[in-house]
Coordinates of C-alpha atoms in Angstrom, one line a residue:
M13 CA -39.8 10.1 3.4
I14 CA -39.7 8.1 6.4
S15 CA -39.8 10.1 9.8
Q16 CA -37.1 9.5 12.3
S17 CA -35.5 11.1 15.5
C18 CA -32.7 13.4 15.5
L19 CA -29.6 11.6 16.7
Y20 CA -28.9 14.5 19.1
C21 CA -32.4 15.8 20.4
Q22 CA -34.5 13.0 19.7
C23 CA -37.1 15.2 17.9
V24 CA -39.0 13.2 15.2
Q25 CA -38.4 14.9 11.9
K26 CA -37.4 13.7 8.6
K27 CA -33.4 14.0 8.6
C28 CA -31.0 12.3 11.1
L29 CA -30.1 15.7 12.7
C30 CA -32.6 18.4 13.0
D31 CA -31.7 22.0 11.9
S32 CA -31.9 23.2 15.3
C33 CA -29.0 21.0 16.2
F34 CA -27.0 21.5 13.2
E35 CA -27.0 25.2 14.1
R36 CA -25.7 24.5 17.6
I37 CA -22.5 23.9 16.0
P38 CA -20.4 26.9 16.5
R39 CA -18.9 28.3 13.0
D40 CA -15.8 29.8 14.6
T41 CA -13.6 27.6 16.7
Y42 CA -11.4 26.3 14.0
Q43 CA -7.9 26.0 14.9
V44 CA -4.4 26.5 12.2
R45 CA -1.5 24.8 13.6
S46 CA 1.9 24.0 11.7
R47 CA 4.0 20.7 12.1
P48 CA 7.7 19.8 11.1
H49 CA 6.7 18.1 7.3
L50 CA 3.4 20.4 7.0
K51 CA 2.9 24.3 6.3
S52 CA -0.2 24.3 8.1
V53 CA -3.1 22.2 9.4
L54 CA -6.5 23.7 9.5
S55 CA -9.2 21.9 11.6
L56 CA -12.5 23.4 11.7
V57 CA -14.7 22.3 14.7
S58 CA -14.2 20.6 18.1
F59 CA -14.7 17.0 18.3
H60 CA -16.1 17.4 21.5
H61 CA -18.8 19.6 20.8
P62 CA -21.6 17.4 21.6
V63 CA -23.6 17.5 18.4
V64 CA -20.4 16.9 16.4
K65 CA -19.5 13.9 18.8
T66 CA -22.6 12.1 18.4
L67 CA -22.5 12.4 14.5
M68 CA -18.8 11.1 14.3
H69 CA -19.8 8.0 16.8
A70 CA -22.8 7.3 14.6
V71 CA -20.4 7.0 11.5
K72 CA -17.6 5.5 13.3
F73 CA -19.5 2.9 15.1
R74 CA -23.0 2.5 13.6
Q75 CA -21.8 3.2 10.1
N76 CA -24.7 5.7 9.7
D77 CA -24.1 7.0 6.3
E78 CA -26.9 10.0 6.7
A79 CA -24.7 11.1 9.6
A80 CA -21.9 11.0 7.5
K81 CA -23.4 13.6 4.9
V82 CA -24.5 15.9 7.8
L83 CA -20.6 16.0 8.6
S84 CA -19.7 16.5 4.9
R85 CA -22.4 19.6 5.0
L86 CA -20.9 20.8 8.3
F87 CA -17.4 20.7 6.7
W88 CA -18.4 22.7 3.6
R89 CA -20.4 25.0 5.6
T90 CA -17.5 25.9 7.9
L91 CA -14.8 26.0 5.1
S92 CA -16.9 28.7 3.3
E93 CA -17.3 30.6 6.1
L94 CA -13.6 31.1 7.0
P95 CA -12.6 34.7 7.7
Q96 CA -10.4 36.5 5.1
S97 CA -7.3 36.0 7.2
L98 CA -7.4 32.4 7.2
S99 CA -8.9 32.0 4.0
V100 CA -5.5 33.3 2.3
L101 CA -4.1 29.9 3.5
F102 CA -6.0 28.2 0.9
S103 CA -5.7 30.7 -1.8
M104 CA -4.7 28.9 -5.2
P105 CA -2.0 30.4 -6.9
L106 CA -1.1 26.9 -8.5
P107 CA -3.0 23.7 -9.5
Y108 CA -3.8 21.6 -6.4
F109 CA -5.7 18.6 -5.1
W110 CA -6.7 17.1 -2.0
L111 CA -5.4 13.6 -1.0
P112 CA -7.5 11.9 1.8
I113 CA -5.6 10.1 4.4
P114 CA -6.1 6.5 3.3
S115 CA -7.3 3.3 5.7
H116 CA -5.9 0.1 5.4
V117 CA -7.8 -1.9 2.8
S118 CA -8.9 -4.7 5.5
R119 CA -10.2 -2.0 7.5
E120 CA -11.9 -0.6 4.5
K121 CA -13.8 -3.8 4.2
E122 CA -14.8 -3.9 7.7
R123 CA -16.5 -0.6 8.2
G124 CA -17.6 0.8 5.2
A125 CA -18.1 4.2 4.1
T126 CA -16.5 6.8 6.2
V127 CA -16.8 10.7 7.1
L128 CA -13.7 10.8 4.9
D129 CA -15.1 9.3 2.1
W130 CA -17.7 11.6 1.9
L131 CA -15.7 14.6 2.1
T132 CA -13.4 13.0 -0.6
Q133 CA -16.7 12.6 -3.0
T134 CA -18.3 16.0 -2.2
S135 CA -14.8 17.5 -2.8
I136 CA -14.8 16.2 -6.5
D137 CA -18.7 16.8 -6.9
R138 CA -18.4 20.6 -5.9
L139 CA -14.8 21.8 -7.1
N140 CA -14.4 19.0 -9.5
I141 CA -11.0 18.4 -7.6
P142 CA -8.9 15.8 -9.4
Y143 CA -8.1 12.6 -7.4
Y144 CA -5.1 10.1 -7.7
P145 CA -4.9 7.3 -5.1
S146 CA -1.3 7.7 -5.1
L147 CA -0.9 7.4 -1.2
E148 CA -1.6 4.0 0.1
R149 CA -1.6 2.4 4.0
L150 CA 0.8 -0.5 4.3
K151 CA 0.4 -1.1 8.0
R152 CA -2.7 -2.3 9.6
T153 CA -2.2 -0.2 12.8
R154 CA -3.8 -0.4 16.1
R155 CA -7.0 1.6 16.9
F156 CA -5.4 4.8 18.3
F157 CA -8.1 5.4 20.9
G158 CA -6.5 5.5 24.8
L159 CA -2.6 5.0 23.2
S160 CA -0.4 8.1 24.0
K161 CA 1.1 10.3 21.9
C162 CA 4.3 8.3 21.7
D163 CA 2.6 5.2 21.1
R164 CA 0.9 6.8 18.4
K165 CA 3.9 8.0 16.8
A166 CA 5.6 4.5 17.1
E167 CA 2.4 2.6 15.7
I168 CA 2.1 4.9 12.7
T169 CA 5.8 5.1 11.7
G170 CA 6.3 3.7 7.9
A171 CA 2.6 3.0 7.6
F172 CA 2.4 4.9 4.2
F173 CA 3.8 4.7 1.0
I174 CA 3.7 6.6 -2.4
Q175 CA 3.2 4.5 -5.5
P176 CA 5.9 5.2 -8.0
D177 CA 3.6 5.8 -10.9
L178 CA 2.7 8.4 -13.4
S179 CA 0.5 10.4 -10.8
L180 CA 3.9 11.4 -9.2
A181 CA 4.7 13.8 -11.9
Y182 CA 1.3 15.0 -11.5
L183 CA 1.8 15.9 -7.8
R184 CA 5.0 17.6 -8.2
D185 CA 4.0 21.1 -9.2
R186 CA 0.7 21.0 -7.6
Q187 CA -0.2 22.0 -3.9
V188 CA -1.0 18.7 -1.8
Y189 CA -3.8 19.3 0.7
L190 CA -3.9 16.4 3.0
V191 CA -7.7 15.7 4.2
D192 CA -8.7 13.8 7.1
D193 CA -11.8 13.4 9.7
I194 CA -9.8 14.5 12.8
L195 CA -6.8 15.7 14.3
T196 CA -5.4 14.4 17.8
T197 CA -2.0 14.1 18.2
G198 CA -0.9 15.1 14.2
A199 CA 1.0 11.9 14.1
T200 CA -0.8 10.4 11.0
L201 CA -1.0 13.3 9.2
E202 CA 2.7 14.0 10.0
E203 CA 3.7 10.7 8.7
A204 CA 1.5 10.9 5.5
A205 CA 3.4 14.2 5.0
K206 CA 6.6 12.6 5.3
A207 CA 5.8 9.8 2.6
I208 CA 4.8 12.7 0.2
A209 CA 7.5 15.6 0.8
S210 CA 10.2 14.5 -1.3
H211 CA 7.8 14.0 -4.1
V212 CA 5.9 17.6 -4.3
S213 CA 7.5 21.0 -5.0
W214 CA 5.5 22.9 -2.5
P215 CA 4.8 22.5 1.1
V216 CA 2.3 20.1 2.2
R217 CA -0.6 21.4 3.9
A218 CA -3.6 19.6 5.7
I219 CA -7.6 20.2 6.3
T220 CA -9.4 18.6 8.9
L221 CA -13.1 18.5 10.1
C222 CA -12.3 17.9 13.4
Y223 CA -9.8 18.5 16.5
A224 CA -9.7 16.8 19.4

């Protein structure tokens, strides 16, 4: 394997993030929130931790797949180490699956694989979670960076659509977990949950890797 520099500390090694920097990321800074259309939103780590921010920027702005894999590893490590008081939120008394927040098709072509793509794939690989792409993004929204909470809400309103196909019957009696890479104001998750809510029997929940 070719040597490279750690994205954060610049030490020379064979991974994009050294083990020392990975272990700097706290394991107990998760947050749980609720929203009008969401039973709970669990966010695992702070986006503002410098190592996390470095990895996220490497994926979003440099399409670094290795950084995305590290974030996927972080997601699973943190989720597996939740205390008992929180793991009850994700007990499974009924069949379930995770539904990633989709990007607009034009943006997918521009930026390639994302953190969310890796999280989705590892979810399928690790837990054999079924995936039906029933949720579509109809609007190509502006980038949210720099927008106020009110502007974000206005921008995302009406952005999502549930396909009226056979997968809706599959959705109805299952617990749906929306999955996204980062929670800021919650406008995106809330709008996606609104699109789903009338098609499911159970309250929609959500999981995000980061919170800002």
